[in-house]
């Protein structure tokens, strides 16, 4: 199944115990979040197109055949060039879900730590509310934030 993202899309091709295989398409001029993972390593192979790949403070020119190993915890990103960039991604680890993405920078305004902290603060205030009006006001505020996050792919 193809999963759309602001930067393009990805498809899961295969998965099993400790591995997952995907294909990613990064649209020309777009880029993935600057990110890292706590529970997995990744291997990227450029299949087609052009762009740049970043891993641990080093940029690589992305062209077909380039292979990049991304260890656990490494900061990385892919950027489409003049053409769409197609990458084969193999993940290895004990937890291979999408919520193992720690976004350090993101061009598309997806959930940041700042927004998460704001929601936690609202939840704590709601627990301390004395009046129903206060609680409803905080709930409306939280709903607005969740609505924004859902639009941005959180």
mmCIF file of N, CA, C and O in Angstrom, residues 55-114:
data_model
loop_
_atom_site.group_PDB
_atom_site.id
_atom_site.type_symbol
_atom_site.label_atom_id
_atom_site.label_comp_id
_atom_site.label_asym_id
_atom_site.label_seq_id
_atom_site.Cartn_x
_atom_site.Cartn_y
_atom_site.Cartn_z
ATOM 1 N N UNK A 55 24.064 11.857 6.270
ATOM 2 C CA UNK A 55 24.190 10.961 7.413
ATOM 3 C C UNK A 55 25.379 11.411 8.256
ATOM 4 O O UNK A 55 26.502 11.520 7.748
ATOM 5 N N UNK A 56 25.092 11.688 9.529
ATOM 6 C CA UNK A 56 26.139 12.046 10.493
ATOM 7 C C UNK A 56 27.109 13.107 9.985
ATOM 8 O O UNK A 56 28.308 12.876 9.853
ATOM 9 N N UNK A 57 26.580 14.277 9.681
ATOM 10 C CA UNK A 57 27.364 15.455 9.292
ATOM 11 C C UNK A 57 28.045 15.359 7.935
ATOM 12 O O UNK A 57 28.947 16.142 7.642
ATOM 13 N N UNK A 58 27.640 14.406 7.093
ATOM 14 C CA UNK A 58 28.250 14.297 5.765
ATOM 15 C C UNK A 58 27.170 14.161 4.706
ATOM 16 O O UNK A 58 26.259 13.359 4.835
ATOM 17 N N UNK A 59 27.298 14.957 3.622
ATOM 18 C CA UNK A 59 26.392 14.886 2.476
ATOM 19 C C UNK A 59 26.982 14.009 1.390
ATOM 20 O O UNK A 59 28.194 14.030 1.165
ATOM 21 N N UNK A 60 26.125 13.255 0.712
ATOM 22 C CA UNK A 60 26.523 12.386 -0.397
ATOM 23 C C UNK A 60 25.665 12.729 -1.607
ATOM 24 O O UNK A 60 24.454 12.928 -1.482
ATOM 25 N N UNK A 61 26.290 12.777 -2.776
ATOM 26 C CA UNK A 61 25.545 12.999 -4.006
ATOM 27 C C UNK A 61 24.784 11.704 -4.313
ATOM 28 O O UNK A 61 25.390 10.631 -4.433
ATOM 29 N N UNK A 62 23.468 11.812 -4.430
ATOM 30 C CA UNK A 62 22.633 10.632 -4.671
ATOM 31 C C UNK A 62 22.492 10.387 -6.167
ATOM 32 O O UNK A 62 21.987 11.221 -6.902
ATOM 33 N N UNK A 63 22.966 9.231 -6.601
ATOM 34 C CA UNK A 63 22.801 8.801 -7.984
ATOM 35 C C UNK A 63 22.586 7.286 -7.962
ATOM 36 O O UNK A 63 22.957 6.621 -6.983
ATOM 37 N N UNK A 64 21.961 6.730 -9.003
ATOM 38 C CA UNK A 64 21.636 5.301 -8.990
ATOM 39 C C UNK A 64 22.845 4.423 -8.641
ATOM 40 O O UNK A 64 23.944 4.617 -9.159
ATOM 41 N N UNK A 65 22.616 3.512 -7.691
ATOM 42 C CA UNK A 65 23.665 2.588 -7.259
ATOM 43 C C UNK A 65 24.332 2.973 -5.944
ATOM 44 O O UNK A 65 24.956 2.132 -5.302
ATOM 45 N N UNK A 66 24.205 4.249 -5.533
ATOM 46 C CA UNK A 66 24.819 4.665 -4.269
ATOM 47 C C UNK A 66 24.157 3.916 -3.115
ATOM 48 O O UNK A 66 22.937 3.844 -3.028
ATOM 49 N N UNK A 67 24.969 3.362 -2.214
ATOM 50 C CA UNK A 67 24.465 2.671 -1.026
ATOM 51 C C UNK A 67 24.965 3.396 0.212
ATOM 52 O O UNK A 67 26.117 3.804 0.268
ATOM 53 N N UNK A 68 24.062 3.548 1.192
ATOM 54 C CA UNK A 68 24.403 4.258 2.416
ATOM 55 C C UNK A 68 23.887 3.459 3.604
ATOM 56 O O UNK A 68 22.715 3.088 3.653
ATOM 57 N N UNK A 69 24.776 3.196 4.547
ATOM 58 C CA UNK A 69 24.411 2.493 5.775
ATOM 59 C C UNK A 69 24.176 3.531 6.872
ATOM 60 O O UNK A 69 25.036 4.375 7.112
ATOM 61 N N UNK A 70 23.024 3.452 7.531
ATOM 62 C CA UNK A 70 22.647 4.417 8.562
ATOM 63 C C UNK A 70 22.527 3.671 9.893
ATOM 64 O O UNK A 70 21.546 2.961 10.121
ATOM 65 N N UNK A 71 23.517 3.791 10.773
ATOM 66 C CA UNK A 71 23.482 3.080 12.057
ATOM 67 C C UNK A 71 22.390 3.612 12.992
ATOM 68 O O UNK A 71 21.897 4.729 12.819
ATOM 69 N N UNK A 72 22.038 2.824 13.997
ATOM 70 C CA UNK A 72 21.113 3.257 15.044
ATOM 71 C C UNK A 72 21.515 4.640 15.549
ATOM 72 O O UNK A 72 22.701 4.890 15.775
ATOM 73 N N UNK A 73 20.565 5.541 15.724
ATOM 74 C CA UNK A 73 20.839 6.839 16.333
ATOM 75 C C UNK A 73 21.486 7.868 15.431
ATOM 76 O O UNK A 73 21.683 9.011 15.843
ATOM 77 N N UNK A 74 21.824 7.502 14.196
ATOM 78 C CA UNK A 74 22.478 8.454 13.292
ATOM 79 C C UNK A 74 21.476 9.452 12.728
ATOM 80 O O UNK A 74 20.376 9.095 12.325
ATOM 81 N N UNK A 75 21.888 10.705 12.675
ATOM 82 C CA UNK A 75 21.054 11.766 12.114
ATOM 83 C C UNK A 75 21.168 11.677 10.594
ATOM 84 O O UNK A 75 22.274 11.624 10.046
ATOM 85 N N UNK A 76 20.002 11.636 9.915
ATOM 86 C CA UNK A 76 20.016 11.449 8.467
ATOM 87 C C UNK A 76 18.818 12.113 7.795
ATOM 88 O O UNK A 76 17.849 12.473 8.443
ATOM 89 N N UNK A 77 18.928 12.234 6.448
ATOM 90 C CA UNK A 77 17.859 12.820 5.636
ATOM 91 C C UNK A 77 18.161 12.531 4.169
ATOM 92 O O UNK A 77 19.307 12.332 3.794
ATOM 93 N N UNK A 78 17.109 12.542 3.348
ATOM 94 C CA UNK A 78 17.247 12.421 1.890
ATOM 95 C C UNK A 78 16.561 13.623 1.258
ATOM 96 O O UNK A 78 15.503 14.057 1.716
ATOM 97 N N UNK A 79 17.167 14.142 0.190
ATOM 98 C CA UNK A 79 16.645 15.311 -0.512
ATOM 99 C C UNK A 79 16.563 15.007 -1.998
ATOM 100 O O UNK A 79 17.547 14.533 -2.589
ATOM 101 N N UNK A 80 15.387 15.263 -2.597
ATOM 102 C CA UNK A 80 15.244 15.101 -4.044
ATOM 103 C C UNK A 80 15.959 16.225 -4.765
ATOM 104 O O UNK A 80 16.015 17.352 -4.266
ATOM 105 N N UNK A 81 16.515 15.920 -5.928
ATOM 106 C CA UNK A 81 17.245 16.925 -6.705
ATOM 107 C C UNK A 81 16.394 17.534 -7.800
ATOM 108 O O UNK A 81 15.253 17.928 -7.564
ATOM 109 N N UNK A 82 16.927 17.556 -9.023
ATOM 110 C CA UNK A 82 16.174 18.067 -10.166
ATOM 111 C C UNK A 82 15.106 17.072 -10.597
ATOM 112 O O UNK A 82 14.123 17.440 -11.227
ATOM 113 N N UNK A 83 15.325 15.808 -10.249
ATOM 114 C CA UNK A 83 14.358 14.743 -10.544
ATOM 115 C C UNK A 83 13.913 14.123 -9.230
ATOM 116 O O UNK A 83 14.570 14.278 -8.206
ATOM 117 N N UNK A 84 12.816 13.379 -9.284
ATOM 118 C CA UNK A 84 12.404 12.608 -8.115
ATOM 119 C C UNK A 84 13.505 11.614 -7.761
ATOM 120 O O UNK A 84 14.189 11.090 -8.656
ATOM 121 N N UNK A 85 13.654 11.341 -6.474
ATOM 122 C CA UNK A 85 14.668 10.417 -5.971
ATOM 123 C C UNK A 85 13.965 9.157 -5.464
ATOM 124 O O UNK A 85 13.069 9.246 -4.627
ATOM 125 N N UNK A 86 14.351 8.003 -5.987
ATOM 126 C CA UNK A 86 13.762 6.735 -5.543
ATOM 127 C C UNK A 86 14.817 5.954 -4.779
ATOM 128 O O UNK A 86 15.929 5.730 -5.276
ATOM 129 N N UNK A 87 14.456 5.553 -3.553
ATOM 130 C CA UNK A 87 15.377 4.871 -2.642
ATOM 131 C C UNK A 87 14.761 3.551 -2.189
ATOM 132 O O UNK A 87 13.594 3.496 -1.823
ATOM 133 N N UNK A 88 15.579 2.516 -2.200
ATOM 134 C CA UNK A 88 15.215 1.248 -1.566
ATOM 135 C C UNK A 88 15.742 1.321 -0.136
ATOM 136 O O UNK A 88 16.907 1.612 0.087
ATOM 137 N N UNK A 89 14.847 1.061 0.842
ATOM 138 C CA UNK A 89 15.223 1.162 2.254
ATOM 139 C C UNK A 89 15.032 -0.190 2.929
ATOM 140 O O UNK A 89 13.952 -0.777 2.848
ATOM 141 N N UNK A 90 16.072 -0.666 3.592
ATOM 142 C CA UNK A 90 15.970 -1.891 4.385
ATOM 143 C C UNK A 90 16.221 -1.497 5.834
ATOM 144 O O UNK A 90 17.259 -0.927 6.160
ATOM 145 N N UNK A 91 15.240 -1.792 6.690
ATOM 146 C CA UNK A 91 15.337 -1.489 8.118
ATOM 147 C C UNK A 91 15.644 -2.770 8.880
ATOM 148 O O UNK A 91 15.110 -3.824 8.554
ATOM 149 N N UNK A 92 16.506 -2.659 9.879
ATOM 150 C CA UNK A 92 16.811 -3.780 10.777
ATOM 151 C C UNK A 92 16.719 -3.294 12.214
ATOM 152 O O UNK A 92 17.239 -2.221 12.535
ATOM 153 N N UNK A 93 16.065 -4.085 13.059
ATOM 154 C CA UNK A 93 15.972 -3.714 14.464
ATOM 155 C C UNK A 93 14.859 -4.457 15.166
ATOM 156 O O UNK A 93 14.151 -5.261 14.566
ATOM 157 N N UNK A 94 14.700 -4.127 16.443
ATOM 158 C CA UNK A 94 13.695 -4.816 17.250
ATOM 159 C C UNK A 94 12.347 -4.101 17.238
ATOM 160 O O UNK A 94 11.350 -4.644 17.695
ATOM 161 N N UNK A 95 12.300 -2.869 16.720
ATOM 162 C CA UNK A 95 11.052 -2.114 16.638
ATOM 163 C C UNK A 95 11.084 -1.301 15.360
ATOM 164 O O UNK A 95 11.939 -0.423 15.201
ATOM 165 N N UNK A 96 10.173 -1.579 14.436
ATOM 166 C CA UNK A 96 10.239 -0.997 13.095
ATOM 167 C C UNK A 96 8.982 -0.212 12.725
ATOM 168 O O UNK A 96 8.543 -0.231 11.582
ATOM 169 N N UNK A 97 8.415 0.507 13.673
ATOM 170 C CA UNK A 97 7.194 1.274 13.419
ATOM 171 C C UNK A 97 7.524 2.737 13.127
ATOM 172 O O UNK A 97 8.595 3.221 13.461
ATOM 173 N N UNK A 98 6.560 3.435 12.513
ATOM 174 C CA UNK A 98 6.760 4.828 12.117
ATOM 175 C C UNK A 98 6.958 5.775 13.299
ATOM 176 O O UNK A 98 7.518 6.853 13.139
ATOM 177 N N UNK A 99 6.498 5.391 14.486
ATOM 178 C CA UNK A 99 6.673 6.297 15.623
ATOM 179 C C UNK A 99 8.079 6.250 16.221
ATOM 180 O O UNK A 99 8.359 6.905 17.212
ATOM 181 N N UNK A 100 8.985 5.511 15.587
ATOM 182 C CA UNK A 100 10.395 5.520 15.987
ATOM 183 C C UNK A 100 11.169 6.569 15.181
ATOM 184 O O UNK A 100 12.337 6.411 14.894
ATOM 185 N N UNK A 101 10.483 7.623 14.789
ATOM 186 C CA UNK A 101 11.135 8.726 14.077
ATOM 187 C C UNK A 101 11.208 9.913 15.036
ATOM 188 O O UNK A 101 10.189 10.406 15.502
ATOM 189 N N UNK A 102 12.427 10.345 15.322
ATOM 190 C CA UNK A 102 12.618 11.566 16.094
ATOM 191 C C UNK A 102 12.982 12.654 15.095
ATOM 192 O O UNK A 102 14.072 12.637 14.516
ATOM 193 N N UNK A 103 12.054 13.567 14.857
ATOM 194 C CA UNK A 103 12.279 14.634 13.883
ATOM 195 C C UNK A 103 13.025 15.788 14.537
ATOM 196 O O UNK A 103 12.538 16.384 15.486
ATOM 197 N N UNK A 104 14.201 16.109 13.997
ATOM 198 C CA UNK A 104 15.009 17.207 14.518
ATOM 199 C C UNK A 104 14.714 18.501 13.767
ATOM 200 O O UNK A 104 14.793 19.583 14.337
ATOM 201 N N UNK A 105 14.404 18.374 12.479
ATOM 202 C CA UNK A 105 13.964 19.489 11.634
ATOM 203 C C UNK A 105 12.954 18.918 10.652
ATOM 204 O O UNK A 105 13.070 17.769 10.242
ATOM 205 N N UNK A 106 11.970 19.751 10.266
ATOM 206 C CA UNK A 106 10.975 19.284 9.317
ATOM 207 C C UNK A 106 10.414 20.463 8.542
ATOM 208 O O UNK A 106 9.973 21.452 9.141
ATOM 209 N N UNK A 107 10.439 20.383 7.220
ATOM 210 C CA UNK A 107 9.955 21.462 6.360
ATOM 211 C C UNK A 107 8.434 21.573 6.361
ATOM 212 O O UNK A 107 7.890 22.547 5.856
ATOM 213 N N UNK A 108 7.750 20.564 6.872
ATOM 214 C CA UNK A 108 6.299 20.478 6.725
ATOM 215 C C UNK A 108 5.552 20.698 8.036
ATOM 216 O O UNK A 108 4.353 20.451 8.113
ATOM 217 N N UNK A 109 6.255 21.143 9.067
ATOM 218 C CA UNK A 109 5.624 21.507 10.326
ATOM 219 C C UNK A 109 4.988 20.362 11.073
ATOM 220 O O UNK A 109 4.060 20.563 11.843
ATOM 221 N N UNK A 110 5.467 19.145 10.839
ATOM 222 C CA UNK A 110 4.878 18.016 11.556
ATOM 223 C C UNK A 110 5.294 18.048 13.018
ATOM 224 O O UNK A 110 6.226 18.726 13.400
ATOM 225 N N UNK A 111 4.592 17.286 13.820
ATOM 226 C CA UNK A 111 4.694 17.322 15.289
ATOM 227 C C UNK A 111 6.117 17.552 15.779
ATOM 228 O O UNK A 111 7.012 16.796 15.471
ATOM 229 N N UNK A 112 6.260 18.581 16.560
ATOM 230 C CA UNK A 112 7.552 18.875 17.167
ATOM 231 C C UNK A 112 7.457 18.613 18.666
ATOM 232 O O UNK A 112 6.374 18.495 19.218
ATOM 233 N N UNK A 113 8.589 18.551 19.300
ATOM 234 C CA UNK A 113 8.599 18.392 20.749
ATOM 235 C C UNK A 113 7.877 19.560 21.424
ATOM 236 O O UNK A 113 7.239 19.382 22.448
ATOM 237 N N UNK A 114 7.976 20.733 20.832
ATOM 238 C CA UNK A 114 7.322 21.911 21.391
ATOM 239 C C UNK A 114 5.802 21.687 21.445
ATOM 240 O O UNK A 114 5.159 21.980 22.450
#
